[in-house]
Amino acid sequence: EADIYQTPRYLVIGTGKKITLECSQTMGHDKMYWYQQDPGMELHLIHYSYGVNSTEKGDLSSESTVSRIRTEHFPLTLESARPSHTSQYLCASSDPLGRGRYEQYFGPGTRLTVT
Amino acid sequence: SQELEQSPQSLIVQEGKNLTINCTSSKTLYGLYWYKQKYGEGLIFLMMLQKGGEEKSHEKITAKLDEKKQQSSLHITASQPSHAGIYLCGADRSGGYQKVTFGTGTKLQVIP
């Protein structure tokens, strides 16, 4: 059973507000990821991190930012939320080199609605 | 254009029927993942295929990677309502760094 958590699960917020989506994992994984999922099912990588103090932008341009100060924590921040940010945000982690397993473990997701 | 195309986009089957979902890549696949997602939740890893011709099974789900490594199929035998969800294939384009590109997804409904 994967130990990766996301809070909040659901968030409805007004335009212009600053929000932080939390993601934590207790597996000691070095690699962590943020995906944005459209209502049409496609997942797009927006941020990833290969370890503490390492963050990179993903394939889909995003106005969000991330930080990786601790191995277990990978929060995503939107400084000023807009309706176009409405989406499902999924966090994942992986440790393919450590234990010979290659899959990513996903959190339950945060469904964000910006009104 | 989409790197990983899945077909069909959606599928409704009666319980007990077999079904196949396809994932076609525009580039050679070096690692192909299959995940399942229940509506509104995170993804659950099903299996990973790396070698051309490789086939893996887990319970009633079998996945294959063709010899040319540009197409994978996921086959479910005797479908059950618990198989319902969204199936996504993913490919690691980063040479093992786990930057996965996901396919377009297939929504499966199983009617009792």
mmCIF file of C-alpha atoms in Angstrom:
data_model
loop_
_atom_site.group_PDB
_atom_site.id
_atom_site.type_symbol
_atom_site.label_atom_id
_atom_site.label_comp_id
_atom_site.label_asym_id
_atom_site.label_seq_id
_atom_site.Cartn_x
_atom_site.Cartn_y
_atom_site.Cartn_z
ATOM 1 C CA GLU A 1 0.000 0.000 0.000
ATOM 2 C CA ALA A 2 1.432 3.332 -1.090
ATOM 3 C CA ASP A 3 1.907 5.991 1.577
ATOM 4 C CA ILE A 4 1.428 9.224 -0.294
ATOM 5 C CA TYR A 5 -1.016 11.832 0.880
ATOM 6 C CA GLN A 6 -2.569 14.914 -0.606
ATOM 7 C CA THR A 7 -4.524 17.670 1.112
ATOM 8 C CA PRO A 8 -7.011 19.061 0.663
ATOM 9 C CA ARG A 9 -8.953 16.505 -1.392
ATOM 10 C CA TYR A 10 -11.358 19.168 -2.610
ATOM 11 C CA LEU A 11 -10.937 22.942 -2.726
ATOM 12 C CA VAL A 12 -13.281 25.623 -3.991
ATOM 13 C CA ILE A 13 -11.739 29.058 -3.926
ATOM 14 C CA GLY A 14 -12.274 32.501 -5.406
ATOM 15 C CA THR A 15 -10.222 34.133 -8.123
ATOM 16 C CA GLY A 16 -7.061 35.871 -6.952
ATOM 17 C CA LYS A 17 -6.506 33.782 -3.841
ATOM 18 C CA LYS A 18 -3.187 32.158 -3.060
ATOM 19 C CA ILE A 19 -3.362 28.427 -2.564
ATOM 20 C CA THR A 20 -0.982 25.641 -1.622
ATOM 21 C CA LEU A 21 -1.663 22.008 -2.401
ATOM 22 C CA GLU A 22 0.131 19.660 -0.039
ATOM 23 C CA CYS A 23 1.774 16.370 -0.959
ATOM 24 C CA SER A 24 3.659 14.126 1.432
ATOM 25 C CA GLN A 25 5.097 10.630 1.180
ATOM 26 C CA THR A 26 6.523 8.434 3.894
ATOM 27 C CA MET A 27 8.414 6.016 1.650
ATOM 28 C CA GLY A 28 11.642 7.994 1.475
ATOM 29 C CA HIS A 29 11.357 8.329 -2.299
ATOM 30 C CA ASP A 30 13.719 10.767 -3.960
ATOM 31 C CA LYS A 31 11.610 11.397 -7.064
ATOM 32 C CA MET A 32 8.319 13.246 -6.839
ATOM 33 C CA TYR A 33 5.944 14.572 -9.483
ATOM 34 C CA TRP A 34 2.922 16.788 -9.963
ATOM 35 C CA TYR A 35 0.425 16.059 -12.719
ATOM 36 C CA GLN A 36 -2.567 18.034 -13.915
ATOM 37 C CA GLN A 37 -5.489 16.007 -15.176
ATOM 38 C CA ASP A 38 -8.106 17.429 -17.495
ATOM 39 C CA PRO A 39 -11.723 16.353 -17.248
ATOM 40 C CA GLY A 40 -11.002 14.451 -20.448
ATOM 41 C CA MET A 41 -8.667 12.082 -18.554
ATOM 42 C CA GLU A 42 -5.249 13.091 -19.958
ATOM 43 C CA LEU A 43 -2.501 13.558 -17.390
ATOM 44 C CA HIS A 44 0.166 16.167 -17.996
ATOM 45 C CA LEU A 45 3.384 16.438 -16.009
ATOM 46 C CA ILE A 46 3.739 19.990 -14.666
ATOM 47 C CA HIS A 47 6.590 19.660 -12.134
ATOM 48 C CA TYR A 48 9.064 17.069 -10.954
ATOM 49 C CA SER A 49 11.850 16.744 -8.436
ATOM 50 C CA TYR A 50 14.728 14.292 -8.232
ATOM 51 C CA GLY A 51 15.567 15.170 -4.648
ATOM 52 C CA VAL A 52 15.861 17.917 -2.044
ATOM 53 C CA ASN A 53 16.429 21.356 -3.597
ATOM 54 C CA SER A 54 15.851 19.921 -7.081
ATOM 55 C CA THR A 55 12.789 21.031 -9.042
ATOM 56 C CA GLU A 56 12.103 21.145 -12.766
ATOM 57 C CA LYS A 57 9.196 22.156 -14.935
ATOM 58 C CA GLY A 58 7.373 19.406 -16.741
ATOM 59 C CA ASP A 59 5.983 19.056 -20.226
ATOM 60 C CA LEU A 60 2.918 21.241 -19.661
ATOM 61 C CA SER A 61 3.516 24.877 -18.860
ATOM 62 C CA SER A 62 1.986 25.824 -15.526
ATOM 63 C CA GLU A 63 1.755 29.056 -13.536
ATOM 64 C CA SER A 64 2.203 27.063 -10.345
ATOM 65 C CA THR A 65 5.469 26.718 -8.445
ATOM 66 C CA VAL A 66 6.856 23.933 -6.284
ATOM 67 C CA SER A 67 9.473 23.508 -3.599
ATOM 68 C CA ARG A 68 11.382 20.520 -2.204
ATOM 69 C CA ILE A 69 12.942 21.411 1.108
ATOM 70 C CA ARG A 70 12.395 18.002 2.641
ATOM 71 C CA THR A 71 12.439 14.592 0.978
ATOM 72 C CA GLU A 72 8.933 13.734 2.093
ATOM 73 C CA HIS A 73 7.225 17.016 1.203
ATOM 74 C CA PHE A 74 6.506 18.496 -2.261
ATOM 75 C CA PRO A 75 3.948 21.334 -2.063
ATOM 76 C CA LEU A 76 2.510 23.122 -5.092
ATOM 77 C CA THR A 77 1.581 26.797 -4.888
ATOM 78 C CA LEU A 78 -0.582 29.056 -7.015
ATOM 79 C CA GLU A 79 0.038 32.717 -6.141
ATOM 80 C CA SER A 80 -3.182 33.966 -7.712
ATOM 81 C CA ALA A 81 -5.782 31.381 -8.621
ATOM 82 C CA ARG A 82 -7.798 31.772 -11.818
ATOM 83 C CA PRO A 83 -10.727 29.802 -13.247
ATOM 84 C CA SER A 84 -8.333 28.328 -15.839
ATOM 85 C CA HIS A 85 -6.567 26.587 -12.939
ATOM 86 C CA THR A 86 -9.642 24.492 -12.239
ATOM 87 C CA SER A 87 -8.504 20.888 -12.565
ATOM 88 C CA GLN A 88 -7.508 17.717 -10.733
ATOM 89 C CA TYR A 89 -3.927 17.788 -9.410
ATOM 90 C CA LEU A 90 -2.192 14.475 -8.750
ATOM 91 C CA CYS A 91 1.035 14.001 -6.839
ATOM 92 C CA ALA A 92 3.258 10.938 -7.284
ATOM 93 C CA SER A 93 6.574 9.561 -6.113
ATOM 94 C CA SER A 94 8.928 6.829 -7.252
ATOM 95 C CA ASP A 95 12.168 5.163 -6.257
ATOM 96 C CA PRO A 96 13.159 3.003 -9.248
ATOM 97 C CA LEU A 97 16.846 2.741 -8.523
ATOM 98 C CA GLY A 98 16.571 1.890 -4.866
ATOM 99 C CA ARG A 99 14.491 -1.240 -4.843
ATOM 100 C CA GLY A 100 14.189 -2.323 -8.447
ATOM 101 C CA ARG A 101 10.625 -1.114 -8.725
ATOM 102 C CA TYR A 102 9.707 1.229 -11.490
ATOM 103 C CA GLU A 103 6.190 2.351 -10.868
ATOM 104 C CA GLN A 104 5.039 5.694 -9.604
ATOM 105 C CA TYR A 105 2.861 5.764 -6.501
ATOM 106 C CA PHE A 106 0.027 8.253 -6.754
ATOM 107 C CA GLY A 107 -1.809 10.231 -4.129
ATOM 108 C CA PRO A 108 -5.612 10.486 -4.201
ATOM 109 C CA GLY A 109 -5.531 13.881 -5.888
ATOM 110 C CA THR A 110 -6.825 17.370 -5.141
ATOM 111 C CA ARG A 111 -9.788 18.594 -7.117
ATOM 112 C CA LEU A 112 -9.475 22.371 -7.400
ATOM 113 C CA THR A 113 -12.301 24.646 -8.497
ATOM 114 C CA VAL A 114 -11.642 28.348 -8.901
ATOM 115 C CA THR A 115 -14.769 30.472 -9.095
ATOM 116 C CA SER B 1 -0.043 15.152 -32.132
ATOM 117 C CA GLN B 2 -0.434 12.858 -29.128
ATOM 118 C CA GLU B 3 2.569 10.575 -28.536
ATOM 119 C CA LEU B 4 0.483 7.808 -27.021
ATOM 120 C CA GLU B 5 -2.911 7.123 -28.507
ATOM 121 C CA GLN B 6 -5.308 4.789 -26.754
ATOM 122 C CA SER B 7 -8.273 3.060 -28.305
ATOM 123 C CA PRO B 8 -11.078 2.880 -27.764
ATOM 124 C CA GLN B 9 -11.632 6.139 -25.888
ATOM 125 C CA SER B 10 -14.524 4.575 -24.008
ATOM 126 C CA LEU B 11 -15.934 1.113 -23.703
ATOM 127 C CA ILE B 12 -19.104 -0.362 -22.239
ATOM 128 C CA VAL B 13 -19.175 -4.111 -21.800
ATOM 129 C CA GLN B 14 -21.456 -6.574 -20.143
ATOM 130 C CA GLU B 15 -20.130 -8.389 -17.095
ATOM 131 C CA GLY B 16 -18.353 -11.572 -18.062
ATOM 132 C CA LYS B 17 -17.238 -10.358 -21.494
ATOM 133 C CA ASN B 18 -13.627 -10.061 -22.584
ATOM 134 C CA LEU B 19 -12.193 -6.773 -23.795
ATOM 135 C CA THR B 20 -8.994 -5.273 -25.183
ATOM 136 C CA ILE B 21 -7.555 -1.771 -24.885
ATOM 137 C CA ASN B 22 -4.763 -0.655 -27.189
ATOM 138 C CA CYS B 23 -1.970 1.844 -26.721
ATOM 139 C CA THR B 24 -0.044 2.965 -29.802
ATOM 140 C CA SER B 25 3.115 5.032 -29.700
ATOM 141 C CA SER B 26 4.586 7.253 -32.397
ATOM 142 C CA LYS B 27 8.054 6.366 -31.054
ATOM 143 C CA THR B 28 9.771 3.204 -29.901
ATOM 144 C CA LEU B 29 8.767 2.280 -26.383
ATOM 145 C CA TYR B 30 11.522 1.543 -23.892
ATOM 146 C CA GLY B 31 9.243 1.111 -20.918
ATOM 147 C CA LEU B 32 5.476 0.916 -21.058
ATOM 148 C CA TYR B 33 3.279 1.221 -17.964
ATOM 149 C CA TRP B 34 -0.351 0.427 -17.440
ATOM 150 C CA TYR B 35 -2.300 2.181 -14.694
ATOM 151 C CA LYS B 36 -5.910 2.104 -13.592
ATOM 152 C CA GLN B 37 -7.759 5.066 -12.121
ATOM 153 C CA LYS B 38 -11.058 5.012 -10.345
ATOM 154 C CA TYR B 39 -13.115 8.106 -10.975
ATOM 155 C CA GLY B 40 -11.772 11.102 -9.098
ATOM 156 C CA GLU B 41 -8.937 9.186 -7.450
ATOM 157 C CA GLY B 42 -5.244 8.530 -7.941
ATOM 158 C CA LEU B 43 -3.689 5.985 -10.281
ATOM 159 C CA ILE B 44 -2.952 2.385 -9.344
ATOM 160 C CA PHE B 45 -0.030 0.637 -11.010
ATOM 161 C CA LEU B 46 -0.973 -2.514 -12.931
ATOM 162 C CA MET B 47 2.198 -3.620 -14.696
ATOM 163 C CA MET B 48 5.243 -2.546 -16.658
ATOM 164 C CA LEU B 49 6.588 -4.003 -19.905
ATOM 165 C CA GLN B 50 10.093 -3.443 -21.205
ATOM 166 C CA LYS B 51 11.042 -6.083 -23.726
ATOM 167 C CA GLY B 52 9.593 -6.588 -27.165
ATOM 168 C CA GLY B 53 7.204 -9.527 -27.088
ATOM 169 C CA GLU B 54 6.902 -9.371 -23.304
ATOM 170 C CA GLU B 55 3.624 -10.414 -21.749
ATOM 171 C CA LYS B 56 2.561 -10.067 -18.119
ATOM 172 C CA SER B 57 -0.566 -11.091 -16.277
ATOM 173 C CA HIS B 58 -2.138 -10.132 -12.993
ATOM 174 C CA GLU B 59 -5.338 -11.862 -12.027
ATOM 175 C CA LYS B 60 -7.599 -11.465 -15.086
ATOM 176 C CA ILE B 61 -5.590 -8.696 -16.740
ATOM 177 C CA THR B 62 -2.911 -9.433 -19.351
ATOM 178 C CA ALA B 63 -0.702 -6.878 -21.057
ATOM 179 C CA LYS B 64 1.565 -7.358 -24.059
ATOM 180 C CA LEU B 65 4.214 -5.267 -25.747
ATOM 181 C CA ASP B 66 4.603 -6.019 -29.432
ATOM 182 C CA GLU B 67 7.933 -7.039 -30.968
ATOM 183 C CA LYS B 68 8.479 -3.678 -32.606
ATOM 184 C CA LYS B 69 7.783 -2.010 -29.256
ATOM 185 C CA GLN B 70 5.401 0.574 -30.575
ATOM 186 C CA GLN B 71 2.128 -0.893 -29.414
ATOM 187 C CA SER B 72 0.792 -2.457 -26.262
ATOM 188 C CA SER B 73 -2.512 -4.119 -25.536
ATOM 189 C CA LEU B 74 -4.325 -4.697 -22.260
ATOM 190 C CA HIS B 75 -6.750 -7.602 -22.216
ATOM 191 C CA ILE B 76 -9.313 -8.252 -19.489
ATOM 192 C CA THR B 77 -10.867 -11.683 -19.323
ATOM 193 C CA ALA B 78 -14.369 -12.188 -17.903
ATOM 194 C CA SER B 79 -14.827 -8.561 -16.923
ATOM 195 C CA GLN B 80 -16.359 -7.639 -13.577
ATOM 196 C CA PRO B 81 -17.822 -4.383 -12.252
ATOM 197 C CA SER B 82 -14.632 -3.953 -10.209
ATOM 198 C CA HIS B 83 -12.728 -3.544 -13.484
ATOM 199 C CA ALA B 84 -14.563 -0.307 -14.242
ATOM 200 C CA GLY B 85 -12.452 2.820 -14.345
ATOM 201 C CA ILE B 86 -10.023 4.674 -16.536
ATOM 202 C CA TYR B 87 -7.073 2.788 -17.952
ATOM 203 C CA LEU B 88 -3.972 4.776 -18.860
ATOM 204 C CA CYS B 89 -0.821 3.672 -20.582
ATOM 205 C CA GLY B 90 2.386 5.589 -19.943
ATOM 206 C CA ALA B 91 5.860 5.678 -21.452
ATOM 207 C CA ASP B 92 9.107 6.751 -19.862
ATOM 208 C CA ARG B 93 10.762 9.114 -22.332
ATOM 209 C CA SER B 94 13.547 10.157 -20.017
ATOM 210 C CA GLY B 95 15.743 7.088 -20.147
ATOM 211 C CA GLY B 96 14.835 5.762 -16.743
ATOM 212 C CA TYR B 97 14.304 9.019 -14.883
ATOM 213 C CA GLN B 98 10.607 8.242 -14.627
ATOM 214 C CA LYS B 99 9.299 11.240 -16.545
ATOM 215 C CA VAL B 100 6.227 9.457 -17.802
ATOM 216 C CA THR B 101 4.110 10.586 -20.721
ATOM 217 C CA PHE B 102 0.584 9.278 -20.394
ATOM 218 C CA GLY B 103 -1.816 8.202 -23.076
ATOM 219 C CA THR B 104 -5.226 9.621 -23.800
ATOM 220 C CA GLY B 105 -7.009 7.167 -21.497
ATOM 221 C CA THR B 106 -9.791 4.600 -21.954
ATOM 222 C CA LYS B 107 -12.913 4.793 -19.825
ATOM 223 C CA LEU B 108 -14.332 1.346 -19.106
ATOM 224 C CA GLN B 109 -17.822 0.671 -17.815
ATOM 225 C CA VAL B 110 -18.926 -2.846 -16.925
ATOM 226 C CA ILE B 111 -22.652 -3.438 -16.827
ATOM 227 C CA PRO B 112 -23.854 -6.123 -14.381
#
